[in-house]
Tab-separated table of C-alpha atoms in Angstrom:
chain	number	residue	atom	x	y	z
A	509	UNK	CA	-28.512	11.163	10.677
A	510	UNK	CA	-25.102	11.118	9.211
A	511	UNK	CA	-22.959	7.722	9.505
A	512	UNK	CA	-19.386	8.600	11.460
A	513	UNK	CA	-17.391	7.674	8.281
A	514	UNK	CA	-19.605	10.618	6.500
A	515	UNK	CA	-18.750	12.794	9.687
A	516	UNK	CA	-15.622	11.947	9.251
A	517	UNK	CA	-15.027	12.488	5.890
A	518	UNK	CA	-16.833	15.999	5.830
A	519	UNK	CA	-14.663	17.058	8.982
A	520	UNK	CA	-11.276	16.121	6.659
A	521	UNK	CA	-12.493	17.939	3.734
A	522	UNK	CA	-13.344	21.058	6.063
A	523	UNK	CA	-9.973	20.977	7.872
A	524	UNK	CA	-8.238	20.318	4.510
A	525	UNK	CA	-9.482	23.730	2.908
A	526	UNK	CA	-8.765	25.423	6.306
A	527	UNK	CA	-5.521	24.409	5.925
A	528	UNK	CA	-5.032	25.100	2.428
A	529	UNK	CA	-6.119	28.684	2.643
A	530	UNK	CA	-3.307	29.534	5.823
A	531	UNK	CA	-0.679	27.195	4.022
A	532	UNK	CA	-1.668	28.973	0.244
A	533	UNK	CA	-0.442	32.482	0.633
A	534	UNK	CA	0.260	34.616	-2.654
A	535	UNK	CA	3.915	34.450	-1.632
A	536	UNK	CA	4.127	30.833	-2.290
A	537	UNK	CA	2.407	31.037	-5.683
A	538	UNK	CA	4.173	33.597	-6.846
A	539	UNK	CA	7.254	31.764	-5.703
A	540	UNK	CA	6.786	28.643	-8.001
A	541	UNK	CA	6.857	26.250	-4.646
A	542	UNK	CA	2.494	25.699	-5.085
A	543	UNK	CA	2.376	25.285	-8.600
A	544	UNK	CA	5.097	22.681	-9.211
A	545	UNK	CA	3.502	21.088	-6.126
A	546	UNK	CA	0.073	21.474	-8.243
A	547	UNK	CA	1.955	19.932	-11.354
A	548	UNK	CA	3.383	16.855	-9.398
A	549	UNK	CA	-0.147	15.741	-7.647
A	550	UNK	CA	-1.887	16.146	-10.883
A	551	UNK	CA	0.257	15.072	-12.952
A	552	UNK	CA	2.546	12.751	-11.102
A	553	UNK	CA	0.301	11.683	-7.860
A	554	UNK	CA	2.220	9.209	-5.146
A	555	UNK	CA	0.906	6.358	-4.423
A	556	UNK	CA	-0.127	7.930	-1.276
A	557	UNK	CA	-2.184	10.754	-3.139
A	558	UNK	CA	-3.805	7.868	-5.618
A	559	UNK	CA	-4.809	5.969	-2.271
A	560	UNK	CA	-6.269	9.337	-0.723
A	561	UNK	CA	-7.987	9.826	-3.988
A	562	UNK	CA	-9.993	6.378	-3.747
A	563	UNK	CA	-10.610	7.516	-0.585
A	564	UNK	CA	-12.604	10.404	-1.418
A	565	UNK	CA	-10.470	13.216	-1.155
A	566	UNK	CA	-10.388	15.944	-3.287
A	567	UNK	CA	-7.910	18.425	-4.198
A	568	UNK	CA	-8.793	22.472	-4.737
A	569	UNK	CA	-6.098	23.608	-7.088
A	570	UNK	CA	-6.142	27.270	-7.064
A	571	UNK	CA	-4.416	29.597	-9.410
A	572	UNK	CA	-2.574	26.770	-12.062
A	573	UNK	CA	-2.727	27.581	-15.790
A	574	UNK	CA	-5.254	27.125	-17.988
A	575	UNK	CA	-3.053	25.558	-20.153
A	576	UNK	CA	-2.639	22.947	-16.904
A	577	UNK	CA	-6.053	22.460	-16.765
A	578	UNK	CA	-7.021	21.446	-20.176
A	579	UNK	CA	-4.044	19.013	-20.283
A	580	UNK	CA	-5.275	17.887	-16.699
A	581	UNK	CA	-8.590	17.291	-18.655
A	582	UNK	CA	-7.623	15.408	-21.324
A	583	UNK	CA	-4.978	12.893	-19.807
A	584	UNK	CA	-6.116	12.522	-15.859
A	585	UNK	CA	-10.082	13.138	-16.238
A	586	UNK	CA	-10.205	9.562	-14.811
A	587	UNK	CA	-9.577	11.275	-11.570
A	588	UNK	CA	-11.506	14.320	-12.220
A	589	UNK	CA	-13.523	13.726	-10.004
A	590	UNK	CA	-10.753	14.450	-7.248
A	591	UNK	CA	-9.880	18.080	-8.194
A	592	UNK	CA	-11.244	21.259	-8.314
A	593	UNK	CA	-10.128	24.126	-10.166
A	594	UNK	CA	-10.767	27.659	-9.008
A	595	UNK	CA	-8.626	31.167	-9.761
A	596	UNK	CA	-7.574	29.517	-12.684
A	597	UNK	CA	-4.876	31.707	-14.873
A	598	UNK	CA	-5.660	32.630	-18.285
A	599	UNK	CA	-2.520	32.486	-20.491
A	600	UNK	CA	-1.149	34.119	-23.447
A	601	UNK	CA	0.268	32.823	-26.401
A	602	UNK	CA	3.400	32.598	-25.530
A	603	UNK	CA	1.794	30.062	-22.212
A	604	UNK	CA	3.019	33.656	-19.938
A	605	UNK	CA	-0.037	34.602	-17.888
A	606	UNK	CA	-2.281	37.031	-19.492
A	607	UNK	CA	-2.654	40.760	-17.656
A	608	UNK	CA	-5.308	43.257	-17.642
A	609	UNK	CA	-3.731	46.616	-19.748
A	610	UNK	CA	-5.817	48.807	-17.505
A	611	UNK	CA	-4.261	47.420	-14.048
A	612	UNK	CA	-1.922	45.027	-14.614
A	613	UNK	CA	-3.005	42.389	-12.949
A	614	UNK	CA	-3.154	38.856	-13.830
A	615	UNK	CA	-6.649	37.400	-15.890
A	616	UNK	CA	-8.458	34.996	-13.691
A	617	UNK	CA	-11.279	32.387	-15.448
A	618	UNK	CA	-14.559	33.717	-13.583
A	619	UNK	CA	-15.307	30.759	-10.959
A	620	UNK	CA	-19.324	31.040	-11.529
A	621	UNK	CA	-19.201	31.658	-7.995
């Protein structure tokens, strides 16, 4: 039987990506607003975010830049264990996001989902 706090915790992370998916929209990506959000809480987290962190909570970040990722990787994986990375972007050279010739549409890293 599950302790409360584990309840708890499961019934945050569950609201959280319920949430995330009606807040998330493609309109607010292709705005900017989500990924400068994306680049402040993993690169610049609040106090606030650090303490929800320690807390357990992790954070799906959906659609940044591989580029982000790998930098992500190699100056935050201290906190790796609080992110998640899915629909990530493959870039070009010049950092633009990379496009299919045949569609058009932008290259997405294959989850392994």
């Amino acid at each position: 039987m599950k302790s409360r706090k584990g309840k708890r915790r499961l019934s945050r992370i569950l609201l959280s990506i319920s949430i995330a998916s009606l807040v998330y929209s493609p309109n607010l990506i292709a705005g900017g607003f989500l990924q400068e959000w994306f680049q402040n809480r993993l690169f610049a987290p609040t106090e606030q975010q650090r303490t929800q962190e320690q807390d357990g909570k992790v954070v799906i970040y959906d659609g940044i830049h591989d580029v982000d990722v790998n930098r992500a990787m190699d100056t935050q994986f201290h906190r790796i264990e609080h992110m998640m990375f899915i629909g990530t972007v493959i870039t070009n050279q010049d950092g633009e996001p990379a496009k299919d010739e045949a569609t058009g549409q932008v290259l997405k890293e294959d989850d392994d989902c």
